[in-house]
Amino acid sequence: MAFTNQFSLSVELSNLVPFGPLVSTAGRALVHMVRELQNSGSDIVTEEDLAEVFGRNRIDSRFASTFRTAVRKSMIHKISDLADVVIEAGGPTVRRSLNEPAYFSTVIQLSLLTWTHDLQSLARSLVRALELRAKGATKHVALPTYDALKGTLRACREQTSGFMWELFFSAVERKLSGRLESEEPYDARPLPVSILQALLDSLTAVQHLPENTLLKIRTMTGVITIVVWAHHTLGLTVAVETVKEVVQFGDGSVSVYVDCRVPEDDVLEPPEACLLNEAKDVMFRVSESIEDPPLEPVCRHPVFNYGTRTLERSLADADAVRALAHGIISSCIILVRETSAHFRQRVFRIGKDICPSPQEIYTAGRLLFPEYDQTVDSLVVDIQQQCLATSSWQNDEELPVPLVHWIREGGSRALLGNLTRRLAHILLVISMTTSIDNCKGLSIDLYSLGQDRCSPFHLPDAREAFESMALLLQGKESYAIDNTSGLASVISAWGWSLCVSSINCMDPSQIRSRNSIIQGVPMRSGERKRVILDSFKGSGSYQSIHFDRLKPYQILAQFGDQVSLDSWTRSRNTRFFIGVSETAFQVAMAYEVEALNGEKGIFAGRRYGFRSMQETYWNSGHLLACEHPVQLGQVITVPQNTYIFRGFEEPQQNTKYIRNGTDIATGLAVPPVGEGGFTHVALVAGDRS
């Protein structure tokens, strides 16, 4: 039987596959669930509308088990003992779906579509497809709006970030390698809107009526997505006819047939989908319209195997890939060894300076290039002194033989240089990020990091590492989060959050240089935002006190004296002020400390945001840690060339001193230089009260 429109088909399928709405949910529980979904960015009505379409499809049992294992664990990461903002992995949409098969099916299919399509273009295209699908209805059909759809799609994407869709897409691409017309697989992933519209009902038809229906698709793009959706997710058998041969996914009779051949006259026909009955009669047909909005691709890859994947796409030569991976890791190790030697000669370091160890470089390298089989010890010993990241690429004698062969076969020297510097920069940034070895499922963008950040080859500092990782994490959506003001302490995208160290530190002395990656999204009382900002620029005092009249420094003890080390000032009442804007949580910490001008019992307050506190640490100088395990309150005898002092120097008396030929400006008056040209200064931390 032929249908006059797609809506008629959807009505018949609804009779065949009945869908039960949430009528059984108790009133109070329903209100609680509605609030949870709204706070997460989703919408219960939109989820219900989408489940009536996607929830009719049965998920393949093995795939469902794998997906459930990856997303069912919900985690809460506390930011601070006092602040009530946390980072949550998982969320209400996924939790609800784990107990309701129709919603579980919906979440899986939406997660698939958000992995391979740009969020905004997917929301626009789904609105268009649902509108076209509803044409011919005998009564008004309420459809989800663009904003509601985008919110639900984002919630699904964030809450299923633990699942690695790329493994399935890469497997299909390998099987179809060399058989598709598109040379760029990511550009070939997005579905045409007409095909997306047809799949909304046709997949349900062929799954529930396998002996009576066949879905036939003609398209040059979206082939890989169709195979992952129909075969891997729903368990259907799919046949793809290419110029060379027919490639089949699955056993048994074919339910979905995809023709992606270029016509002999090279005149491309518009994408089209037809649902056929057992007599091969067309039941309904959907063709492309000039009004269809384009679906834009997402070009991301998990950090695991990111480097190898990038090189394979550009070089297509296994020997050249291995040689360049070795050159990238070697270049980074050469750089950190040289920088580490330079850092060791400093009297103190700047807080934003980070120098990873060769072992950290190697660990990050094995994450980006998991097939790299050389050990770190042999790599350090056998390392070539020629650093590829700084090479001009003009002298073949300086290059590995596989790369010389690749160049002589027509490869671009400039491309090799750009790839090396870009991946070396990413490797350095990842090696500076804590807990990155637990983030194999983290996906980062393939194109968002420009050459201006990577050239010339250099060791990025902590602030630059934060900015580069933010670009990699956000990808196309980086324009939507304003980080140019330097107020962001947490930036979240794709279900992962990039954080500065200060968000976990009540005591400023515990802040560290490195950034961290945590799975989840910032949440407060169920409400989710994608950014945590300082609530104001810089720091400010909220109680009048003359900070310009600081207690002048004085030497308390020197060689031979006995002294009891105590804290100079006390703190009390650390508090948080938290506000909410349309896009972010805004946080300020209030510290009250005893006045630094020597007035005992008078406390003054200072407000800091997480980012301003981190910037203060990054911009300050840090002396090397004391070699003596001295505790507060302990009586010690001051060793030779050591001075105990308290207080501040007047700004106009700023002095300089020399160590190993390095001129370093200090904010303290340095006592006379002792024997051997060195002066030891004992600094005692606060009492942390």
XYZ file of C-alpha atoms in Angstrom, residues 61-293:
233
model
C 21.067 -6.008 22.509
C 24.882 -6.165 22.447
C 25.148 -2.505 21.560
C 22.659 -1.565 24.286
C 24.735 -3.415 26.884
C 27.936 -1.653 25.789
C 26.285 1.767 25.794
C 24.618 1.220 29.162
C 27.921 0.260 30.768
C 29.592 3.405 29.415
C 26.982 5.935 30.560
C 25.233 4.495 33.605
C 27.803 5.635 36.176
C 26.986 9.097 37.494
C 29.832 10.925 39.267
C 29.963 14.053 41.400
C 33.229 16.015 41.729
C 33.218 18.557 44.538
C 34.846 21.865 43.700
C 35.239 23.094 47.273
C 34.093 22.147 50.739
C 32.274 25.473 51.058
C 31.074 26.244 47.531
C 27.940 24.326 46.543
C 28.936 24.106 42.866
C 29.962 20.623 41.729
C 30.885 18.976 38.436
C 28.489 16.164 37.560
C 29.005 13.420 34.997
C 25.731 11.925 33.792
C 22.398 13.584 34.405
C 18.618 13.240 34.608
C 18.015 12.472 30.927
C 20.329 9.447 31.019
C 19.208 8.343 34.489
C 15.595 8.374 33.332
C 16.399 6.451 30.145
C 18.126 3.577 31.968
C 14.754 2.429 33.301
C 12.570 3.192 30.274
C 13.418 1.399 26.994
C 11.791 3.963 24.700
C 13.784 6.828 26.188
C 16.947 4.718 26.268
C 16.547 4.107 22.530
C 15.952 7.821 21.986
C 19.025 8.892 23.979
C 21.274 6.484 22.061
C 20.137 7.678 18.641
C 20.315 11.370 19.586
C 23.781 10.811 21.046
C 24.834 9.306 17.714
C 23.506 12.254 15.739
C 25.162 14.824 18.029
C 28.535 13.071 17.713
C 28.707 13.549 13.970
C 26.666 16.737 13.384
C 27.102 20.329 14.544
C 24.598 20.967 17.321
C 22.962 24.082 15.880
C 22.656 22.736 12.344
C 21.298 19.429 13.694
C 18.611 21.253 15.684
C 17.631 23.311 12.606
C 17.529 20.234 10.402
C 15.481 18.210 12.872
C 12.966 21.043 13.078
C 12.768 21.038 9.274
C 12.504 17.224 9.064
C 9.783 17.042 11.707
C 7.819 19.822 9.956
C 8.009 18.011 6.608
C 7.114 14.738 8.287
C 3.956 16.304 9.779
C 2.653 17.556 6.433
C -0.603 15.891 5.530
C -1.786 15.521 9.113
C -5.543 15.889 9.461
C -5.164 17.862 12.702
C -2.615 20.238 14.162
C 0.598 18.536 15.313
C 2.601 20.298 18.031
C 6.313 20.182 17.212
C 9.353 21.004 19.375
C 10.970 24.399 18.848
C 14.549 25.003 17.766
C 15.691 26.183 21.210
C 14.030 23.260 22.983
C 15.548 20.788 20.541
C 19.013 22.284 20.899
C 18.797 22.077 24.688
C 17.739 18.432 24.637
C 20.383 17.521 22.075
C 23.088 19.229 24.154
C 21.921 17.412 27.294
C 22.106 14.052 25.500
C 25.559 14.853 24.139
C 26.945 15.930 27.511
C 25.420 13.110 29.534
C 26.654 10.384 27.159
C 30.225 11.704 26.840
C 31.577 8.471 28.281
C 30.665 6.531 25.121
C 33.242 6.451 22.302
C 31.216 6.658 19.093
C 34.394 7.186 17.094
C 35.325 3.510 17.445
C 32.256 2.552 15.386
C 32.678 5.321 12.824
C 36.344 4.459 12.327
C 35.512 0.758 11.893
C 33.002 1.552 9.132
C 35.410 3.976 7.463
C 38.155 1.346 7.405
C 35.827 -1.172 5.761
C 34.769 1.376 3.138
C 38.253 2.843 2.710
C 39.011 3.704 -0.904
C 35.440 2.996 -1.992
C 33.770 6.325 -1.235
C 34.096 9.365 -3.464
C 34.786 11.841 -0.674
C 38.462 12.114 0.277
C 37.611 13.716 3.634
C 35.631 11.236 5.772
C 34.400 13.868 8.242
C 32.813 15.906 5.440
C 31.043 12.746 4.269
C 29.438 12.002 7.645
C 26.551 14.533 7.807
C 23.182 13.297 6.594
C 21.222 15.230 3.973
C 18.032 16.578 5.560
C 15.900 14.521 3.180
C 17.621 11.320 4.286
C 17.322 12.313 7.961
C 13.603 12.924 7.438
C 13.122 9.546 5.753
C 15.041 7.639 8.427
C 12.726 8.921 11.179
C 10.057 6.437 10.068
C 11.728 4.122 7.570
C 14.100 2.538 10.077
C 11.119 1.683 12.269
C 9.308 0.159 9.285
C 12.158 -2.075 8.122
C 12.944 -3.166 11.687
C 9.392 -4.211 12.559
C 8.428 -5.442 9.085
C 11.710 -6.940 7.825
C 10.086 -9.357 5.353
C 7.766 -6.779 3.827
C 9.888 -3.645 3.477
C 13.223 -2.439 2.098
C 14.717 1.014 2.499
C 16.610 2.164 -0.571
C 18.783 5.288 -0.282
C 20.699 7.238 -2.898
C 23.252 9.634 -1.446
C 26.911 10.619 -1.669
C 27.128 11.843 1.923
C 26.057 10.441 5.270
C 26.829 6.857 4.231
C 28.987 6.099 7.274
C 26.406 7.600 9.635
C 23.632 5.531 8.036
C 25.660 2.327 8.536
C 26.472 3.098 12.192
C 22.851 4.026 12.898
C 21.108 1.203 11.071
C 23.609 -1.636 11.516
C 25.604 -1.088 14.718
C 22.874 0.648 16.718
C 19.692 -1.074 15.488
C 21.181 -4.375 14.324
C 19.900 -4.146 10.717
C 21.763 -5.548 7.736
C 23.006 -2.769 5.462
C 24.425 -3.048 1.938
C 26.489 -0.197 0.477
C 26.995 -0.205 -3.282
C 30.161 1.626 -4.294
C 31.882 2.059 -7.646
C 34.058 -0.965 -6.917
C 31.720 -3.404 -5.167
C 28.846 -3.956 -2.777
C 29.973 -3.959 0.858
C 27.606 -5.618 3.309
C 27.385 -4.992 7.052
C 25.686 -7.840 8.901
C 24.266 -11.197 7.914
C 20.865 -12.141 6.612
C 18.567 -10.308 4.263
C 19.334 -6.670 3.544
C 17.013 -4.130 5.176
C 18.799 -0.947 4.092
C 20.425 -0.524 0.684
C 22.630 2.525 0.072
C 23.747 3.516 -3.433
C 26.668 5.953 -3.289
C 27.974 5.513 -6.841
C 28.765 8.464 -9.051
C 26.699 8.298 -12.292
C 28.629 7.542 -15.454
C 27.843 10.991 -16.837
C 29.127 12.561 -13.578
C 25.811 14.364 -13.127
C 24.988 13.959 -9.462
C 21.368 13.272 -8.603
C 19.865 14.745 -5.416
C 19.722 12.518 -2.311
C 16.602 10.383 -2.160
C 15.112 7.675 0.057
C 12.382 5.216 -0.939
C 10.563 2.707 1.240
C 9.638 -0.334 -0.847
C 7.189 -3.143 -0.081
C 7.714 -6.825 -0.834
C 6.614 -6.265 -4.439
C 9.251 -3.481 -4.779
C 6.510 -0.872 -5.075
C 7.308 2.522 -3.610
C 5.358 3.098 -0.396
C 6.705 6.610 0.061
C 9.568 8.715 -1.258
C 11.546 11.639 0.182
C 13.764 13.780 -2.057
C 16.028 16.737 -1.398
C 14.579 20.242 -1.451
C 16.448 23.481 -2.074
C 14.912 24.753 1.179
C 16.639 22.069 3.259
C 19.250 23.577 5.632
